[in-house]
Amino acid sequence: MTGGENSVIEDFALIHDGKDIIETGKWSELKNNFSGEVKDLGDVTVVPGLINAHVHLELSHLRGKTVQGKGFTDWIKSLLSNPLYDLDTEAVQDAVKEMRVSGTAFCVDISTRNCAQVASIMDDLGMGFYACCEAIGIQPPKEGARFFPQKEYKYGRAAGAGHSLYSTGARILQGVKKADNAAGLPFPIHLAENAEEDEIVAYGTGEFADMLKGAGLLADCGSKGLRPVEYADQLGLLDESTLAVHCVRVSEDDIDTLNKRRVNVCLCPRSNTYIGEGRAPWELIIESGINTCLGTDSIASNYDLSLWNELEYLLKNIEISLPAAEALALVTSNSAKALRIDDLYGSLEKGKRPVYATVPPHLEDLLF
Ligand SMILES: [Zn+2]
C-alpha cells in the first residue's frame, strides 16, 4: 500500500476527519490509540486519489459520437457536426460520478464555453478540480476582461488554459500564461498533438488551416518552419508551471527543450489512438526525467474517463518496464506536482486530503 512518496506500507491504515488526513501508518500500531469508525478495505492496494490531468467535461454528451482512427481533421469535423456548447448538465454529472467511481479525486477540466457551470457541478459532487477557461481565437479579450473567473469554490479553483498555438493568438496565450503564473496556477496547453499542428505552426497551410481560417480562428504562427515546441519556447510559454498536453509529435531536441524548461507533460495515450494521431514517444519522455502524468482527454476522443484504463493501456503498450511506483506516479504524485497541488493531493500523508483509490485486481499483475 502506498503511503508517502513512492513508499509501500503493508497493513496500511489512514485516519482522517473527513477533511484532512490525521495520521497514517501500520494498523497494528495505530489501532491501540484509535477509537472511532473503522472501514476495512480488505486485501487491496490503496493509492492516493487519482488525478486526471486533462479532460473536457463540457463534451460529456458526445460519447461514441465522433469518428475513430481517421486523424485529427476528420475527428474535428465529426466533433463539429454535433451540438457542442449547450451544456448537458446530466451528462457532465454522470461523467464526474464515473470518474469518482474509478478512483479519480481531482481533475483538470478544460472548458471553452461552460467553465463556471462545469466548476459548480464538480464542486457540488466533491470532485477536486481546476476548472480551466480555455482561450481560443485571435481576438484579444475586451479591455479589463479576465482570462478566468475569480470565484471561490470548495473543492477547486478556476484557471486559464490556452487551446493551442495554431488556434489562439500568441499575445493571448502569453496573457493567459501570465495570469495563471500570477495566481500560482498551472498553464495547460495542447502541444505537438498532430501533423496538422506541425504544418500550421511551420507554414500556416493545410486543410485544417483553411477550416480554422474560415472560422476566424487561425493564429499567425509566423510561418518560419518552426516545430510546435520551438515556437512555444520562442513565445516564452514553456516553464515549470506549463502543462504540455499530448506531446505526440516531439523530436529528441523537443524533449530536451521541454526538459530544460522543466515543463510538465500530460500524455493522453488512448485519445491519440482514438483520433488516429499515433502515439507520443512515451519511453523517451519518461526516461528523460520530464515530470509526466496522464489524462483521459474528453469522452469525445476516448472510450471512458477511467485513469486505470488509461494506465493499463500505457503499461500494455510501452516498450520499457516501469516499476509500480513510477507507473502509479503518472496518475498521482507526478500529476500533483505538475498541477502544484502536492500540498493536498498525490500522496497519503498527514495534512493532505483523505482521498484514495484501490488498484483494480486485474491491474495488480500488470503493476506488481
Ligand atoms: Zn484536450
XYZ file of C-alpha atoms and ligand atoms in Angstrom:
369
model
C 0.000 0.000 0.000
C 1.263 3.427 -0.868
C 1.848 5.995 1.820
C 4.349 8.799 1.311
C 6.368 9.421 -1.819
C 6.817 6.037 -3.502
C 6.832 4.103 -0.242
C 4.897 0.891 0.239
C 3.396 0.077 3.625
C 1.898 -3.312 4.468
C -1.066 -3.307 6.855
C -1.606 0.342 5.916
C -4.153 2.452 7.773
C -5.221 6.029 7.331
C -7.008 8.070 9.983
C -8.936 11.112 8.810
C -11.591 13.537 9.969
C -13.348 13.791 6.618
C -11.353 16.866 5.658
C -7.711 16.048 6.319
C -5.559 13.000 6.894
C -4.708 12.984 10.616
C -2.299 10.082 10.660
C -1.065 7.170 8.555
C 0.902 4.061 9.403
C 0.505 0.384 10.191
C -2.907 -0.543 11.540
C -1.355 -2.906 14.079
C 0.313 0.156 15.671
C -2.322 2.826 15.097
C -5.267 0.834 16.410
C -4.063 0.952 20.014
C -4.802 4.666 20.288
C -7.766 4.843 17.956
C -11.441 4.882 18.743
C -13.926 5.569 16.017
C -15.480 4.072 12.935
C -13.240 1.596 11.098
C -13.602 0.719 7.435
C -11.673 -2.391 6.450
C -10.969 -2.350 2.708
C -9.672 -5.912 2.781
C -6.688 -7.205 0.851
C -6.239 -4.363 -1.616
C -3.586 -1.898 -2.675
C -4.534 1.597 -1.602
C -3.118 4.527 -3.545
C -3.691 8.290 -3.337
C -6.821 9.562 -5.097
C -6.065 9.626 -8.822
C -5.557 12.862 -10.718
C -6.826 13.225 -14.263
C -4.627 15.958 -15.713
C -6.696 16.545 -18.848
C -10.417 16.262 -19.539
C -13.118 18.327 -21.258
C -16.307 17.633 -19.323
C -18.415 20.001 -21.438
C -18.160 17.349 -24.184
C -19.597 14.609 -21.974
C -22.708 14.191 -24.146
C -20.552 13.072 -27.103
C -19.689 9.517 -26.072
C -19.387 7.473 -29.274
C -20.411 10.413 -31.465
C -17.096 11.031 -33.263
C -15.101 9.101 -35.868
C -12.176 6.984 -34.755
C -8.746 6.424 -36.248
C -9.028 8.790 -39.209
C -6.805 11.584 -37.985
C -7.415 14.942 -36.377
C -9.065 16.813 -39.264
C -11.736 14.139 -39.730
C -12.182 13.833 -35.979
C -12.693 17.581 -35.552
C -15.166 17.633 -38.458
C -17.198 14.907 -36.791
C -16.938 16.710 -33.464
C -18.218 19.948 -35.004
C -21.171 18.146 -36.621
C -22.598 17.687 -33.107
C -24.251 20.306 -30.911
C -21.231 21.366 -28.880
C -21.824 24.069 -26.387
C -25.293 23.743 -24.895
C -24.204 22.118 -21.703
C -25.829 18.753 -20.982
C -25.763 19.029 -17.207
C -26.821 15.460 -16.628
C -24.088 14.087 -18.907
C -21.483 16.150 -17.035
C -22.787 14.941 -13.668
C -22.670 11.334 -14.875
C -19.134 11.823 -16.163
C -17.949 13.248 -12.839
C -19.576 10.344 -10.985
C -17.944 7.878 -13.390
C -14.574 9.475 -12.683
C -15.088 9.303 -8.938
C -16.135 5.644 -9.040
C -12.939 4.819 -10.935
C -10.816 6.467 -8.239
C -10.317 9.979 -9.583
C -10.189 12.600 -6.852
C -9.013 15.605 -8.858
C -9.182 16.663 -12.478
C -8.073 19.463 -14.737
C -11.141 20.317 -16.765
C -10.877 22.449 -19.879
C -13.991 24.337 -20.993
C -14.405 26.626 -23.951
C -17.819 27.961 -23.023
C -19.034 26.435 -19.786
C -16.254 26.872 -17.286
C -18.380 28.234 -14.430
C -21.199 25.687 -14.846
C -18.823 22.719 -15.021
C -16.948 24.068 -11.986
C -20.190 24.214 -9.990
C -21.102 20.654 -10.950
C -17.673 19.362 -9.877
C -17.869 21.356 -6.655
C -21.339 20.006 -5.844
C -20.140 16.439 -6.405
C -16.985 16.855 -4.302
C -14.532 16.427 -7.169
C -11.273 18.332 -6.664
C -10.583 20.453 -9.724
C -9.044 23.173 -11.752
C -11.805 24.484 -13.997
C -9.833 25.989 -16.849
C -11.409 28.551 -19.136
C -9.832 27.850 -22.462
C -8.690 30.790 -24.557
C -9.311 30.109 -28.235
C -9.328 32.523 -31.169
C -7.345 35.503 -32.230
C -9.484 38.347 -30.934
C -7.896 39.856 -27.854
C -10.300 39.965 -24.888
C -12.134 43.217 -24.211
C -10.384 45.823 -22.116
C -10.411 44.760 -18.476
C -11.707 41.242 -19.190
C -10.076 38.474 -17.200
C -8.972 35.143 -18.565
C -10.853 33.207 -15.898
C -13.486 33.975 -13.242
C -12.319 34.778 -9.732
C -14.931 32.771 -7.895
C -14.443 30.812 -4.686
C -15.143 27.079 -4.720
C -14.981 24.464 -2.006
C -13.086 21.798 -3.945
C -11.253 23.669 -6.666
C -10.214 26.811 -8.466
C -10.844 28.436 -11.800
C -7.799 28.855 -14.018
C -6.846 29.745 -17.565
C -5.763 27.443 -20.380
C -4.630 28.015 -23.937
C -6.214 25.874 -26.636
C -3.206 25.620 -28.931
C -0.522 27.526 -30.790
C -2.497 27.385 -34.044
C -5.921 28.420 -32.778
C -5.123 31.052 -30.175
C -3.284 34.319 -30.743
C 0.261 34.435 -29.388
C -0.381 37.518 -27.237
C -3.484 35.879 -25.793
C -1.566 32.708 -24.903
C 1.090 34.841 -23.254
C -1.601 36.744 -21.347
C -3.262 33.577 -20.038
C 0.093 32.133 -19.054
C 0.966 35.306 -17.177
C -2.397 35.325 -15.370
C -2.008 31.655 -14.369
C 1.540 32.217 -13.178
C 0.498 35.236 -11.130
C -2.194 33.163 -9.423
C 0.130 30.204 -8.779
C -1.827 28.067 -11.231
C -0.623 25.687 -13.926
C -0.933 26.684 -17.576
C -2.307 23.826 -19.706
C -1.996 23.895 -23.482
C -2.453 21.242 -26.197
C 1.030 20.963 -27.692
C 2.527 18.927 -30.544
C -0.606 16.818 -30.832
C -0.815 16.040 -34.555
C 0.550 16.528 -38.075
C -1.984 19.289 -38.773
C -0.484 21.357 -35.959
C 3.041 20.781 -37.276
C 2.066 22.115 -40.691
C 0.170 25.132 -39.432
C 2.871 26.185 -36.989
C 5.604 25.720 -39.590
C 3.892 27.075 -42.721
C 0.343 28.174 -41.913
C -1.060 25.772 -44.520
C -3.243 22.677 -44.873
C -6.903 21.664 -44.929
C -7.258 22.226 -41.209
C -5.643 25.667 -41.524
C -8.285 26.546 -44.125
C -11.036 25.367 -41.778
C -9.644 27.491 -38.950
C -9.273 30.480 -41.226
C -12.906 30.139 -42.294
C -13.935 30.155 -38.647
C -11.712 33.149 -37.862
C -9.546 31.046 -35.568
C -6.281 30.663 -37.466
C -3.452 32.107 -35.429
C -0.482 33.625 -37.203
C 2.374 31.379 -36.100
C 4.942 33.235 -38.155
C 5.403 30.540 -40.849
C 9.106 30.242 -40.068
C 9.319 26.471 -40.361
C 9.399 26.027 -36.589
C 8.262 22.937 -34.746
C 5.474 23.490 -32.184
C 7.796 23.086 -29.187
C 10.325 25.513 -30.732
C 7.604 28.055 -31.386
C 6.091 27.685 -27.905
C 9.557 28.205 -26.462
C 10.087 31.286 -28.600
C 6.831 32.714 -27.209
C 8.020 32.141 -23.646
C 5.236 29.663 -22.907
C 7.427 26.901 -21.534
C 8.379 26.745 -17.879
C 7.809 24.669 -14.764
C 4.164 25.705 -14.442
C 3.315 24.720 -18.023
C 1.353 21.533 -18.604
C 2.028 20.483 -22.205
C -0.779 18.136 -23.190
C -0.257 15.319 -25.733
C 3.334 15.875 -26.999
C 2.768 13.163 -29.610
C 4.991 14.739 -32.227
C 8.089 15.696 -30.312
C 11.643 15.135 -31.524
C 14.563 14.353 -29.253
C 15.501 18.047 -29.442
C 11.959 18.975 -28.424
C 12.147 16.616 -25.459
C 15.456 18.263 -24.481
C 13.817 21.678 -24.633
C 10.815 20.570 -22.568
C 13.168 19.040 -20.049
C 15.423 22.087 -19.880
C 12.428 24.354 -19.316
C 11.092 21.913 -16.683
C 7.765 21.675 -18.486
C 5.303 19.052 -17.241
C 3.925 16.704 -19.875
C 0.441 15.206 -19.817
C 0.121 12.164 -22.062
C -3.309 11.108 -23.345
C -2.480 7.747 -24.952
C -5.962 6.437 -25.682
C -7.204 9.770 -27.038
C -4.309 9.922 -29.512
C -5.067 6.386 -30.657
C -8.818 7.018 -30.822
C -8.293 10.043 -33.064
C -5.595 8.301 -35.095
C -2.713 10.662 -34.360
C -0.174 7.988 -33.495
C 1.404 7.924 -30.081
C 3.873 10.003 -28.146
C 7.430 8.720 -27.609
C 6.395 7.742 -24.069
C 9.645 5.956 -23.361
C 11.875 8.904 -24.340
C 9.712 11.399 -22.480
C 9.576 9.379 -19.269
C 13.237 8.332 -19.385
C 14.321 11.939 -19.974
C 13.136 12.719 -16.447
C 10.387 15.105 -17.553
C 7.629 15.202 -14.949
C 4.996 13.164 -16.777
C 1.365 12.499 -15.958
C -1.738 11.086 -17.628
C -5.088 12.454 -18.743
C -8.033 10.796 -20.415
C -8.974 13.782 -22.576
C -12.710 14.043 -23.263
C -15.187 11.257 -23.835
C -15.426 12.579 -27.412
C -11.977 11.025 -28.025
C -11.924 8.140 -25.585
C -13.981 5.155 -24.502
C -14.355 6.120 -20.841
C -12.843 8.511 -18.305
C -11.106 5.864 -16.193
C -7.486 6.641 -15.392
C -6.963 2.997 -14.501
C -7.871 2.091 -18.056
C -5.575 4.834 -19.331
C -2.700 3.495 -17.250
C -3.448 -0.086 -18.281
C -3.307 0.900 -21.962
C 0.018 2.646 -21.452
C 1.548 -0.217 -19.498
C 0.448 -2.788 -22.060
C 1.973 -0.843 -24.932
C 5.025 0.895 -23.528
C 8.356 -0.650 -24.501
C 10.195 -0.136 -21.228
C 9.372 -1.677 -17.904
C 8.057 0.815 -15.403
C 8.379 -0.026 -11.710
C 4.972 0.104 -9.972
C 5.811 3.293 -8.088
C 6.761 5.099 -11.312
C 3.662 3.851 -13.084
C 1.381 4.928 -10.236
C 3.130 8.308 -10.034
C 1.799 9.073 -13.533
C -1.695 9.336 -12.065
C -0.845 10.534 -8.549
C 2.327 12.260 -7.363
C 3.662 13.440 -10.741
C 0.292 14.964 -11.570
C 0.070 16.644 -8.167
C 3.498 18.191 -8.692
C 2.665 19.309 -12.225
C -0.517 20.961 -11.008
C 1.033 22.459 -7.881
C -1.437 20.683 -5.657
C 1.055 18.400 -3.938
C 0.309 20.094 -0.625
C -3.114 18.393 -0.731
C -3.004 15.532 -3.246
C -0.665 12.963 -4.720
C 0.286 11.031 -1.590
C -1.402 9.768 1.558
C 0.232 11.826 4.257
C -0.808 13.846 7.285
C -2.480 17.116 6.360
C -3.444 16.065 2.845
C -6.920 15.271 1.531
C -8.250 11.883 2.658
C -8.904 10.737 -0.896
C -7.707 7.359 -2.062
C -8.291 4.707 -4.692
C -7.724 0.968 -4.763
C -5.856 -0.756 -7.570
C -8.317 -2.853 -9.622
C -7.478 -6.581 -9.250
C -6.711 -7.033 -12.955
C -4.108 -4.272 -12.778
C -2.298 -5.756 -9.784
C -0.440 -8.249 -12.011
C 0.491 -5.593 -14.527
C 1.826 -3.284 -11.831
C 3.478 -5.578 -9.295
Zn -7.835 18.320 -24.861
